[in-house]
């Protein structure tokens, strides 16, 4: 499979050197994900690396062409800018914060690499609109997910599947049946489930789970999952697709999807939706000597707040 991938990349105009840079970056992310931290004895000091993590972080730094000291600093130390004079303060991160920043760094690199690859593929197969006759569109999404514990990731995936289901129903079954009826054809009517009520619950305006979630993020206050659960139930109680697991001690809500009921945990959902990218993480990537990372994170593209 690896050789098939390489051959496909050659056909798309991605030379061997660029391929190797891609694989180096991906390998660096794998090693970065293995870096584990332990709480320091002195809270004024950065988190300590577990013994086995030292080799992982060194390898990750080498593959990403980032000095290990700089890599460790942006993961373990938070930079705070305050005051009218924009004074800069540095504060050691907790173990949980270090893990979040490590994952954030990996995600932003992977996301940029993915977007760049899609752009390269599109440029390679592009033809002038004047000679278009037809096209092939590829849509690659996760299937419907329902795990013992579900959070924002599963909510977004299942929302996408709900939209696809609605598109299929509205643009195929419903339209086809209306056409048959207009032509006076005799046939057996197919009963289908309209999932608009579920979509209104997730994405509707002015009130929906997404709108309430975004509002919580804009308020920029400490997340209170019990209060958030109460807000959801109070605002959306009239929607029959909403319920909750009253036997669970964890704040949650249940959505009746077209494919079945899914219980979503509210813990950390607000934080995941914020998904902020600390500016210092972007800066360390912009300063990398790796040619691919320099292309993905040009110096002119200064820090974004979120992905």
PDB file of C-alpha atoms in Angstrom:
ATOM      1  CA  UNK A   1       0.000   0.000   0.000  1.00  0.00           C
ATOM      2  CA  UNK A   2       2.860   2.370   0.769  1.00  0.00           C
ATOM      3  CA  UNK A   3       4.361   1.924  -2.695  1.00  0.00           C
ATOM      4  CA  UNK A   4       0.936   2.435  -4.267  1.00  0.00           C
ATOM      5  CA  UNK A   5       0.666   5.712  -2.354  1.00  0.00           C
ATOM      6  CA  UNK A   6       4.108   6.798  -3.533  1.00  0.00           C
ATOM      7  CA  UNK A   7       3.277   5.958  -7.152  1.00  0.00           C
ATOM      8  CA  UNK A   8       0.049   7.963  -6.908  1.00  0.00           C
ATOM      9  CA  UNK A   9       1.987  10.924  -5.518  1.00  0.00           C
ATOM     10  CA  UNK A  10       4.457  10.739  -8.411  1.00  0.00           C
ATOM     11  CA  UNK A  11       1.553  10.783 -10.878  1.00  0.00           C
ATOM     12  CA  UNK A  12       0.243  13.926  -9.163  1.00  0.00           C
ATOM     13  CA  UNK A  13       3.578  15.664  -9.616  1.00  0.00           C
ATOM     14  CA  UNK A  14       4.828  15.300  -6.040  1.00  0.00           C
ATOM     15  CA  UNK A  15       8.542  14.551  -6.370  1.00  0.00           C
ATOM     16  CA  UNK A  16      10.525  12.206  -4.167  1.00  0.00           C
ATOM     17  CA  UNK A  17      12.054  15.011  -2.095  1.00  0.00           C
ATOM     18  CA  UNK A  18       8.642  16.481  -1.262  1.00  0.00           C
ATOM     19  CA  UNK A  19       7.287  13.022  -0.500  1.00  0.00           C
ATOM     20  CA  UNK A  20      10.111  12.425   1.953  1.00  0.00           C
ATOM     21  CA  UNK A  21       9.358  15.760   3.618  1.00  0.00           C
ATOM     22  CA  UNK A  22       5.699  14.758   3.963  1.00  0.00           C
ATOM     23  CA  UNK A  23       6.620  11.435   5.542  1.00  0.00           C
ATOM     24  CA  UNK A  24       9.121  13.149   7.857  1.00  0.00           C
ATOM     25  CA  UNK A  25       6.453  15.530   9.138  1.00  0.00           C
ATOM     26  CA  UNK A  26       3.947  12.697   9.635  1.00  0.00           C
ATOM     27  CA  UNK A  27       6.567  10.639  11.476  1.00  0.00           C
ATOM     28  CA  UNK A  28       7.339  13.654  13.644  1.00  0.00           C
ATOM     29  CA  UNK A  29       3.669  13.885  14.625  1.00  0.00           C
ATOM     30  CA  UNK A  30       3.605  10.219  15.601  1.00  0.00           C
ATOM     31  CA  UNK A  31       6.620  10.683  17.866  1.00  0.00           C
ATOM     32  CA  UNK A  32       5.158  13.909  19.270  1.00  0.00           C
ATOM     33  CA  UNK A  33       2.012  12.028  20.265  1.00  0.00           C
ATOM     34  CA  UNK A  34       4.119   9.667  22.389  1.00  0.00           C
ATOM     35  CA  UNK A  35       5.521  12.486  24.537  1.00  0.00           C
ATOM     36  CA  UNK A  36       4.142  12.133  28.082  1.00  0.00           C
ATOM     37  CA  UNK A  37       4.495  14.457  31.051  1.00  0.00           C
ATOM     38  CA  UNK A  38       4.526  14.163  34.824  1.00  0.00           C
ATOM     39  CA  UNK A  39       3.635  16.806  37.385  1.00  0.00           C
ATOM     40  CA  UNK A  40       6.648  18.759  38.709  1.00  0.00           C
ATOM     41  CA  UNK A  41       7.503  18.759  42.392  1.00  0.00           C
ATOM     42  CA  UNK A  42       7.619  22.551  42.224  1.00  0.00           C
ATOM     43  CA  UNK A  43       4.578  24.107  40.507  1.00  0.00           C
ATOM     44  CA  UNK A  44       6.654  27.124  39.498  1.00  0.00           C
ATOM     45  CA  UNK A  45       8.680  24.829  37.234  1.00  0.00           C
ATOM     46  CA  UNK A  46       7.637  23.288  33.894  1.00  0.00           C
ATOM     47  CA  UNK A  47       6.244  19.758  33.820  1.00  0.00           C
ATOM     48  CA  UNK A  48       8.846  17.052  33.706  1.00  0.00           C
ATOM     49  CA  UNK A  49       9.200  14.598  30.848  1.00  0.00           C
ATOM     50  CA  UNK A  50       8.729  10.923  31.566  1.00  0.00           C
ATOM     51  CA  UNK A  51      11.963   9.024  30.934  1.00  0.00           C
ATOM     52  CA  UNK A  52      10.746   7.268  27.781  1.00  0.00           C
ATOM     53  CA  UNK A  53       9.428  10.581  26.408  1.00  0.00           C
ATOM     54  CA  UNK A  54      12.869  12.166  26.118  1.00  0.00           C
ATOM     55  CA  UNK A  55      13.771  10.113  23.060  1.00  0.00           C
ATOM     56  CA  UNK A  56      10.362  10.765  21.495  1.00  0.00           C
ATOM     57  CA  UNK A  57      10.607  14.539  21.835  1.00  0.00           C
ATOM     58  CA  UNK A  58      14.166  14.575  20.475  1.00  0.00           C
ATOM     59  CA  UNK A  59      13.125  12.514  17.456  1.00  0.00           C
ATOM     60  CA  UNK A  60      10.050  14.694  16.919  1.00  0.00           C
ATOM     61  CA  UNK A  61      12.197  17.825  17.021  1.00  0.00           C
ATOM     62  CA  UNK A  62      14.689  16.359  14.552  1.00  0.00           C
ATOM     63  CA  UNK A  63      11.967  15.285  12.114  1.00  0.00           C
ATOM     64  CA  UNK A  64      10.128  18.623  12.314  1.00  0.00           C
ATOM     65  CA  UNK A  65      13.432  20.528  12.196  1.00  0.00           C
ATOM     66  CA  UNK A  66      12.612  22.398  15.394  1.00  0.00           C
ATOM     67  CA  UNK A  67      15.189  22.690  18.211  1.00  0.00           C
ATOM     68  CA  UNK A  68      14.143  20.430  21.082  1.00  0.00           C
ATOM     69  CA  UNK A  69      14.465  23.278  23.596  1.00  0.00           C
ATOM     70  CA  UNK A  70      12.036  25.444  21.603  1.00  0.00           C
ATOM     71  CA  UNK A  71       9.629  22.554  21.129  1.00  0.00           C
ATOM     72  CA  UNK A  72       9.564  21.792  24.841  1.00  0.00           C
ATOM     73  CA  UNK A  73       9.141  25.445  25.764  1.00  0.00           C
ATOM     74  CA  UNK A  74       6.055  26.060  23.614  1.00  0.00           C
ATOM     75  CA  UNK A  75       4.444  22.855  24.858  1.00  0.00           C
ATOM     76  CA  UNK A  76       5.222  23.328  28.557  1.00  0.00           C
ATOM     77  CA  UNK A  77       5.199  27.124  28.998  1.00  0.00           C
ATOM     78  CA  UNK A  78       2.338  29.480  28.247  1.00  0.00           C
ATOM     79  CA  UNK A  79       3.082  33.006  27.015  1.00  0.00           C
ATOM     80  CA  UNK A  80       0.774  35.726  28.347  1.00  0.00           C
ATOM     81  CA  UNK A  81       0.647  39.257  26.945  1.00  0.00           C
ATOM     82  CA  UNK A  82      -0.921  41.827  29.269  1.00  0.00           C
ATOM     83  CA  UNK A  83      -1.129  45.528  29.981  1.00  0.00           C
ATOM     84  CA  UNK A  84      -1.084  48.608  27.772  1.00  0.00           C
ATOM     85  CA  UNK A  85       2.590  48.070  27.062  1.00  0.00           C
ATOM     86  CA  UNK A  86       1.903  44.472  25.994  1.00  0.00           C
ATOM     87  CA  UNK A  87       4.236  43.006  28.581  1.00  0.00           C
ATOM     88  CA  UNK A  88       5.045  39.352  28.081  1.00  0.00           C
ATOM     89  CA  UNK A  89       4.880  36.865  30.950  1.00  0.00           C
ATOM     90  CA  UNK A  90       5.676  33.174  30.883  1.00  0.00           C
ATOM     91  CA  UNK A  91       3.827  30.666  33.044  1.00  0.00           C
ATOM     92  CA  UNK A  92       4.457  26.909  33.352  1.00  0.00           C
ATOM     93  CA  UNK A  93       1.529  24.803  32.174  1.00  0.00           C
ATOM     94  CA  UNK A  94      -0.121  22.055  34.162  1.00  0.00           C
ATOM     95  CA  UNK A  95       0.213  18.475  32.987  1.00  0.00           C
ATOM     96  CA  UNK A  96      -3.252  18.608  31.395  1.00  0.00           C
ATOM     97  CA  UNK A  97      -2.379  21.872  29.620  1.00  0.00           C
ATOM     98  CA  UNK A  98       0.868  20.374  28.300  1.00  0.00           C
ATOM     99  CA  UNK A  99      -1.049  17.442  26.843  1.00  0.00           C
ATOM    100  CA  UNK A 100      -3.584  19.811  25.279  1.00  0.00           C
ATOM    101  CA  UNK A 101      -0.845  21.969  23.722  1.00  0.00           C
ATOM    102  CA  UNK A 102       0.986  18.876  22.438  1.00  0.00           C
ATOM    103  CA  UNK A 103      -2.206  17.656  20.757  1.00  0.00           C
ATOM    104  CA  UNK A 104      -3.011  21.140  19.454  1.00  0.00           C
ATOM    105  CA  UNK A 105       0.417  21.377  17.813  1.00  0.00           C
ATOM    106  CA  UNK A 106      -0.046  17.996  16.147  1.00  0.00           C
ATOM    107  CA  UNK A 107      -3.555  18.840  14.946  1.00  0.00           C
ATOM    108  CA  UNK A 108      -2.664  22.191  13.407  1.00  0.00           C
ATOM    109  CA  UNK A 109       0.258  20.658  11.493  1.00  0.00           C
ATOM    110  CA  UNK A 110      -1.858  17.748  10.271  1.00  0.00           C
ATOM    111  CA  UNK A 111      -4.740  20.023   9.247  1.00  0.00           C
ATOM    112  CA  UNK A 112      -2.449  22.331   7.264  1.00  0.00           C
ATOM    113  CA  UNK A 113      -0.732  19.364   5.611  1.00  0.00           C
ATOM    114  CA  UNK A 114      -4.074  17.831   4.653  1.00  0.00           C
ATOM    115  CA  UNK A 115      -5.338  21.114   3.154  1.00  0.00           C
ATOM    116  CA  UNK A 116      -2.091  21.549   1.234  1.00  0.00           C
ATOM    117  CA  UNK A 117      -2.274  18.020  -0.206  1.00  0.00           C
ATOM    118  CA  UNK A 118      -5.862  18.577  -1.354  1.00  0.00           C
ATOM    119  CA  UNK A 119      -4.738  21.811  -3.020  1.00  0.00           C
ATOM    120  CA  UNK A 120      -1.852  20.028  -4.778  1.00  0.00           C
ATOM    121  CA  UNK A 121      -4.192  17.294  -6.034  1.00  0.00           C
ATOM    122  CA  UNK A 122      -6.735  19.833  -7.286  1.00  0.00           C
ATOM    123  CA  UNK A 123      -4.040  21.816  -9.099  1.00  0.00           C
ATOM    124  CA  UNK A 124      -2.690  18.638 -10.694  1.00  0.00           C
ATOM    125  CA  UNK A 125      -6.017  17.483 -12.153  1.00  0.00           C
ATOM    126  CA  UNK A 126      -7.387  20.951 -12.920  1.00  0.00           C
ATOM    127  CA  UNK A 127      -8.632  21.739 -16.414  1.00  0.00           C
ATOM    128  CA  UNK A 128      -9.940  24.981 -17.870  1.00  0.00           C
ATOM    129  CA  UNK A 129     -13.719  25.331 -17.319  1.00  0.00           C
ATOM    130  CA  UNK A 130     -14.180  25.829 -21.069  1.00  0.00           C
ATOM    131  CA  UNK A 131     -13.252  22.184 -21.710  1.00  0.00           C
ATOM    132  CA  UNK A 132     -15.257  20.669 -18.842  1.00  0.00           C
ATOM    133  CA  UNK A 133     -17.760  18.013 -19.855  1.00  0.00           C
ATOM    134  CA  UNK A 134     -18.353  16.342 -16.513  1.00  0.00           C
ATOM    135  CA  UNK A 135     -16.600  15.875 -13.203  1.00  0.00           C
ATOM    136  CA  UNK A 136     -16.151  13.358 -10.427  1.00  0.00           C
ATOM    137  CA  UNK A 137     -16.639  14.660  -6.904  1.00  0.00           C
ATOM    138  CA  UNK A 138     -15.234  12.722  -3.957  1.00  0.00           C
ATOM    139  CA  UNK A 139     -16.731  13.026  -0.490  1.00  0.00           C
ATOM    140  CA  UNK A 140     -14.909  11.195   2.273  1.00  0.00           C
ATOM    141  CA  UNK A 141     -16.611  11.367   5.665  1.00  0.00           C
ATOM    142  CA  UNK A 142     -16.741   9.236   8.773  1.00  0.00           C
ATOM    143  CA  UNK A 143     -19.704   6.912   9.106  1.00  0.00           C
ATOM    144  CA  UNK A 144     -22.292   7.293  11.842  1.00  0.00           C
ATOM    145  CA  UNK A 145     -20.665   6.887  15.280  1.00  0.00           C
ATOM    146  CA  UNK A 146     -22.115   5.814  18.616  1.00  0.00           C
ATOM    147  CA  UNK A 147     -19.598   4.854  21.306  1.00  0.00           C
ATOM    148  CA  UNK A 148     -19.999   4.231  25.040  1.00  0.00           C
ATOM    149  CA  UNK A 149     -18.879   7.863  25.452  1.00  0.00           C
ATOM    150  CA  UNK A 150     -19.491  10.471  22.749  1.00  0.00           C
ATOM    151  CA  UNK A 151     -18.470  14.107  22.599  1.00  0.00           C
ATOM    152  CA  UNK A 152     -18.085  16.982  20.140  1.00  0.00           C
ATOM    153  CA  UNK A 153     -16.234  14.857  17.587  1.00  0.00           C
ATOM    154  CA  UNK A 154     -19.099  12.362  17.327  1.00  0.00           C
ATOM    155  CA  UNK A 155     -21.680  15.174  17.321  1.00  0.00           C
ATOM    156  CA  UNK A 156     -20.020  16.787  14.280  1.00  0.00           C
ATOM    157  CA  UNK A 157     -19.617  13.466  12.468  1.00  0.00           C
ATOM    158  CA  UNK A 158     -23.218  12.443  13.094  1.00  0.00           C
ATOM    159  CA  UNK A 159     -24.436  15.912  12.107  1.00  0.00           C
ATOM    160  CA  UNK A 160     -22.673  15.506   8.749  1.00  0.00           C
ATOM    161  CA  UNK A 161     -24.365  12.137   8.289  1.00  0.00           C
ATOM    162  CA  UNK A 162     -27.752  13.668   9.140  1.00  0.00           C
ATOM    163  CA  UNK A 163     -27.197  16.292   6.433  1.00  0.00           C
ATOM    164  CA  UNK A 164     -26.293  13.600   3.904  1.00  0.00           C
ATOM    165  CA  UNK A 165     -29.385  11.616   4.866  1.00  0.00           C
ATOM    166  CA  UNK A 166     -31.553  14.705   4.392  1.00  0.00           C
ATOM    167  CA  UNK A 167     -29.969  15.385   0.996  1.00  0.00           C
ATOM    168  CA  UNK A 168     -30.625  11.814  -0.107  1.00  0.00           C
ATOM    169  CA  UNK A 169     -34.237  11.930   1.094  1.00  0.00           C
ATOM    170  CA  UNK A 170     -35.001  15.395  -0.289  1.00  0.00           C
ATOM    171  CA  UNK A 171     -33.221  15.098  -3.625  1.00  0.00           C
ATOM    172  CA  UNK A 172     -33.906  11.499  -4.447  1.00  0.00           C
ATOM    173  CA  UNK A 173     -36.829   9.814  -2.710  1.00  0.00           C
ATOM    174  CA  UNK A 174     -38.999  12.893  -2.208  1.00  0.00           C
ATOM    175  CA  UNK A 175     -38.279  14.435  -5.625  1.00  0.00           C
ATOM    176  CA  UNK A 176     -38.699  11.102  -7.406  1.00  0.00           C
ATOM    177  CA  UNK A 177     -42.040  10.417  -5.756  1.00  0.00           C
ATOM    178  CA  UNK A 178     -43.301  13.908  -6.581  1.00  0.00           C
ATOM    179  CA  UNK A 179     -42.282  13.371 -10.206  1.00  0.00           C
ATOM    180  CA  UNK A 180     -44.125  10.042 -10.357  1.00  0.00           C
ATOM    181  CA  UNK A 181     -47.231  11.652  -8.870  1.00  0.00           C
ATOM    182  CA  UNK A 182     -47.081  14.538 -11.368  1.00  0.00           C
ATOM    183  CA  UNK A 183     -46.869  12.063 -14.241  1.00  0.00           C
ATOM    184  CA  UNK A 184     -49.801  10.061 -12.901  1.00  0.00           C
ATOM    185  CA  UNK A 185     -47.814   6.871 -12.550  1.00  0.00           C
ATOM    186  CA  UNK A 186     -49.181   4.090 -10.369  1.00  0.00           C
ATOM    187  CA  UNK A 187     -46.665   2.773  -7.905  1.00  0.00           C
ATOM    188  CA  UNK A 188     -46.234   1.897  -4.235  1.00  0.00           C
ATOM    189  CA  UNK A 189     -45.549   4.988  -2.131  1.00  0.00           C
ATOM    190  CA  UNK A 190     -42.412   4.657   0.014  1.00  0.00           C
ATOM    191  CA  UNK A 191     -42.657   5.945   3.553  1.00  0.00           C
ATOM    192  CA  UNK A 192     -39.458   7.701   4.565  1.00  0.00           C
ATOM    193  CA  UNK A 193     -38.334   9.425   7.733  1.00  0.00           C
ATOM    194  CA  UNK A 194     -37.906  13.186   7.499  1.00  0.00           C
ATOM    195  CA  UNK A 195     -35.008  14.128   9.793  1.00  0.00           C
ATOM    196  CA  UNK A 196     -35.515  17.907   9.600  1.00  0.00           C
ATOM    197  CA  UNK A 197     -36.553  17.992  13.257  1.00  0.00           C
ATOM    198  CA  UNK A 198     -33.209  16.474  14.263  1.00  0.00           C
ATOM    199  CA  UNK A 199     -31.290  18.955  12.101  1.00  0.00           C
ATOM    200  CA  UNK A 200     -33.222  21.856  13.622  1.00  0.00           C
ATOM    201  CA  UNK A 201     -32.172  20.617  17.054  1.00  0.00           C
ATOM    202  CA  UNK A 202     -28.494  20.567  16.071  1.00  0.00           C
ATOM    203  CA  UNK A 203     -28.129  23.562  13.745  1.00  0.00           C
ATOM    204  CA  UNK A 204     -31.385  25.551  13.788  1.00  0.00           C
ATOM    205  CA  UNK A 205     -31.703  29.304  14.293  1.00  0.00           C
ATOM    206  CA  UNK A 206     -31.993  31.087  16.596  1.00  0.00           C
ATOM    207  CA  UNK A 207     -31.706  28.257  19.130  1.00  0.00           C
ATOM    208  CA  UNK A 208     -29.963  24.926  18.674  1.00  0.00           C
ATOM    209  CA  UNK A 209     -27.234  22.874  20.293  1.00  0.00           C
ATOM    210  CA  UNK A 210     -24.619  24.493  18.046  1.00  0.00           C
ATOM    211  CA  UNK A 211     -25.847  28.041  18.719  1.00  0.00           C
ATOM    212  CA  UNK A 212     -25.885  27.460  22.487  1.00  0.00           C
ATOM    213  CA  UNK A 213     -22.432  25.868  22.317  1.00  0.00           C
ATOM    214  CA  UNK A 214     -21.021  28.811  20.364  1.00  0.00           C
ATOM    215  CA  UNK A 215     -22.603  31.233  22.815  1.00  0.00           C
ATOM    216  CA  UNK A 216     -20.898  29.460  25.710  1.00  0.00           C
ATOM    217  CA  UNK A 217     -17.579  29.876  23.905  1.00  0.00           C
ATOM    218  CA  UNK A 218     -18.162  33.585  23.273  1.00  0.00           C
ATOM    219  CA  UNK A 219     -18.938  34.210  26.953  1.00  0.00           C
ATOM    220  CA  UNK A 220     -15.380  33.051  27.715  1.00  0.00           C
ATOM    221  CA  UNK A 221     -16.182  31.931  31.238  1.00  0.00           C
ATOM    222  CA  UNK A 222     -15.319  28.827  33.204  1.00  0.00           C
ATOM    223  CA  UNK A 223     -17.320  25.963  31.783  1.00  0.00           C
ATOM    224  CA  UNK A 224     -20.146  24.697  33.996  1.00  0.00           C
ATOM    225  CA  UNK A 225     -21.480  21.528  32.399  1.00  0.00           C
ATOM    226  CA  UNK A 226     -24.475  21.248  34.733  1.00  0.00           C
ATOM    227  CA  UNK A 227     -25.543  24.795  33.880  1.00  0.00           C
ATOM    228  CA  UNK A 228     -24.983  24.159  30.176  1.00  0.00           C
ATOM    229  CA  UNK A 229     -27.127  21.026  30.350  1.00  0.00           C
ATOM    230  CA  UNK A 230     -29.909  23.031  32.003  1.00  0.00           C
ATOM    231  CA  UNK A 231     -29.693  25.702  29.288  1.00  0.00           C
ATOM    232  CA  UNK A 232     -29.974  23.096  26.530  1.00  0.00           C
ATOM    233  CA  UNK A 233     -32.982  21.426  28.128  1.00  0.00           C
ATOM    234  CA  UNK A 234     -34.747  24.713  28.833  1.00  0.00           C
ATOM    235  CA  UNK A 235     -34.199  26.154  25.357  1.00  0.00           C
ATOM    236  CA  UNK A 236     -34.815  23.011  23.299  1.00  0.00           C
ATOM    237  CA  UNK A 237     -37.249  20.967  25.388  1.00  0.00           C
ATOM    238  CA  UNK A 238     -39.968  21.227  22.712  1.00  0.00           C
ATOM    239  CA  UNK A 239     -37.894  19.242  20.229  1.00  0.00           C
ATOM    240  CA  UNK A 240     -38.863  15.570  20.378  1.00  0.00           C
ATOM    241  CA  UNK A 241     -35.397  14.494  19.250  1.00  0.00           C
ATOM    242  CA  UNK A 242     -33.841  15.700  22.525  1.00  0.00           C
ATOM    243  CA  UNK A 243     -33.685  13.770  25.791  1.00  0.00           C
ATOM    244  CA  UNK A 244     -31.057  12.776  28.339  1.00  0.00           C
ATOM    245  CA  UNK A 245     -29.836   9.804  30.324  1.00  0.00           C
ATOM    246  CA  UNK A 246     -31.261  10.512  33.767  1.00  0.00           C
ATOM    247  CA  UNK A 247     -29.423   7.544  35.267  1.00  0.00           C
ATOM    248  CA  UNK A 248     -26.010   8.953  34.368  1.00  0.00           C
ATOM    249  CA  UNK A 249     -24.172  11.148  36.860  1.00  0.00           C
ATOM    250  CA  UNK A 250     -22.379  12.931  34.013  1.00  0.00           C
ATOM    251  CA  UNK A 251     -24.085  15.904  32.313  1.00  0.00           C
ATOM    252  CA  UNK A 252     -25.331  14.699  28.946  1.00  0.00           C
ATOM    253  CA  UNK A 253     -27.969  14.936  26.264  1.00  0.00           C
ATOM    254  CA  UNK A 254     -29.384  12.357  23.866  1.00  0.00           C
ATOM    255  CA  UNK A 255     -30.212  13.021  20.223  1.00  0.00           C
ATOM    256  CA  UNK A 256     -32.572  10.734  18.318  1.00  0.00           C
ATOM    257  CA  UNK A 257     -30.734  10.458  15.002  1.00  0.00           C
ATOM    258  CA  UNK A 258     -32.102   8.742  11.911  1.00  0.00           C
ATOM    259  CA  UNK A 259     -29.713   5.863  12.678  1.00  0.00           C
ATOM    260  CA  UNK A 260     -30.545   5.640  16.396  1.00  0.00           C
ATOM    261  CA  UNK A 261     -30.160   7.389  19.732  1.00  0.00           C
ATOM    262  CA  UNK A 262     -26.741   8.703  20.759  1.00  0.00           C
ATOM    263  CA  UNK A 263     -25.850  10.009  24.221  1.00  0.00           C
ATOM    264  CA  UNK A 264     -23.345  12.892  24.202  1.00  0.00           C
ATOM    265  CA  UNK A 265     -21.282  13.872  27.253  1.00  0.00           C
ATOM    266  CA  UNK A 266     -20.973  17.600  27.925  1.00  0.00           C
ATOM    267  CA  UNK A 267     -17.665  17.365  29.782  1.00  0.00           C
ATOM    268  CA  UNK A 268     -14.986  19.331  27.864  1.00  0.00           C
ATOM    269  CA  UNK A 269     -17.349  19.986  24.936  1.00  0.00           C
ATOM    270  CA  UNK A 270     -17.077  23.769  25.286  1.00  0.00           C
ATOM    271  CA  UNK A 271     -13.280  23.613  25.499  1.00  0.00           C
ATOM    272  CA  UNK A 272     -13.111  21.397  22.415  1.00  0.00           C
ATOM    273  CA  UNK A 273     -15.295  23.815  20.478  1.00  0.00           C
ATOM    274  CA  UNK A 274     -12.973  26.714  21.338  1.00  0.00           C
ATOM    275  CA  UNK A 275      -9.923  24.727  20.211  1.00  0.00           C
ATOM    276  CA  UNK A 276      -7.611  27.769  20.452  1.00  0.00           C
ATOM    277  CA  UNK A 277      -4.187  27.749  18.833  1.00  0.00           C
ATOM    278  CA  UNK A 278      -1.692  29.583  21.064  1.00  0.00           C
ATOM    279  CA  UNK A 279       0.293  32.078  18.925  1.00  0.00           C
ATOM    280  CA  UNK A 280       3.597  30.738  20.216  1.00  0.00           C
ATOM    281  CA  UNK A 281       2.817  27.336  18.654  1.00  0.00           C
ATOM    282  CA  UNK A 282       2.373  28.959  15.249  1.00  0.00           C
ATOM    283  CA  UNK A 283       5.553  30.992  15.718  1.00  0.00           C
ATOM    284  CA  UNK A 284       7.689  27.940  16.458  1.00  0.00           C
ATOM    285  CA  UNK A 285       6.366  26.291  13.290  1.00  0.00           C
ATOM    286  CA  UNK A 286       7.103  29.420  11.258  1.00  0.00           C
ATOM    287  CA  UNK A 287      10.678  29.299  12.537  1.00  0.00           C
ATOM    288  CA  UNK A 288      11.173  25.651  11.554  1.00  0.00           C
ATOM    289  CA  UNK A 289      13.939  24.949   9.041  1.00  0.00           C
ATOM    290  CA  UNK A 290      11.865  22.217   7.401  1.00  0.00           C
ATOM    291  CA  UNK A 291      10.993  23.272   3.811  1.00  0.00           C
ATOM    292  CA  UNK A 292       7.503  21.773   3.951  1.00  0.00           C
ATOM    293  CA  UNK A 293       6.607  23.420   7.276  1.00  0.00           C
ATOM    294  CA  UNK A 294       7.921  26.720   5.918  1.00  0.00           C
ATOM    295  CA  UNK A 295       5.470  26.317   3.044  1.00  0.00           C
ATOM    296  CA  UNK A 296       2.584  25.389   5.365  1.00  0.00           C
ATOM    297  CA  UNK A 297       3.329  28.164   7.861  1.00  0.00           C
ATOM    298  CA  UNK A 298       4.739  31.164   5.987  1.00  0.00           C
ATOM    299  CA  UNK A 299       6.095  33.963   8.156  1.00  0.00           C
ATOM    300  CA  UNK A 300       3.526  36.388   6.727  1.00  0.00           C
ATOM    301  CA  UNK A 301       0.737  34.264   8.186  1.00  0.00           C
ATOM    302  CA  UNK A 302       0.867  35.394  11.760  1.00  0.00           C
ATOM    303  CA  UNK A 303      -1.010  33.644  14.502  1.00  0.00           C
ATOM    304  CA  UNK A 304      -4.602  32.606  14.027  1.00  0.00           C
ATOM    305  CA  UNK A 305      -6.825  32.298  17.075  1.00  0.00           C
ATOM    306  CA  UNK A 306      -8.469  29.062  16.062  1.00  0.00           C
ATOM    307  CA  UNK A 307      -8.355  26.362  13.452  1.00  0.00           C
TER     308      UNK A 307
END
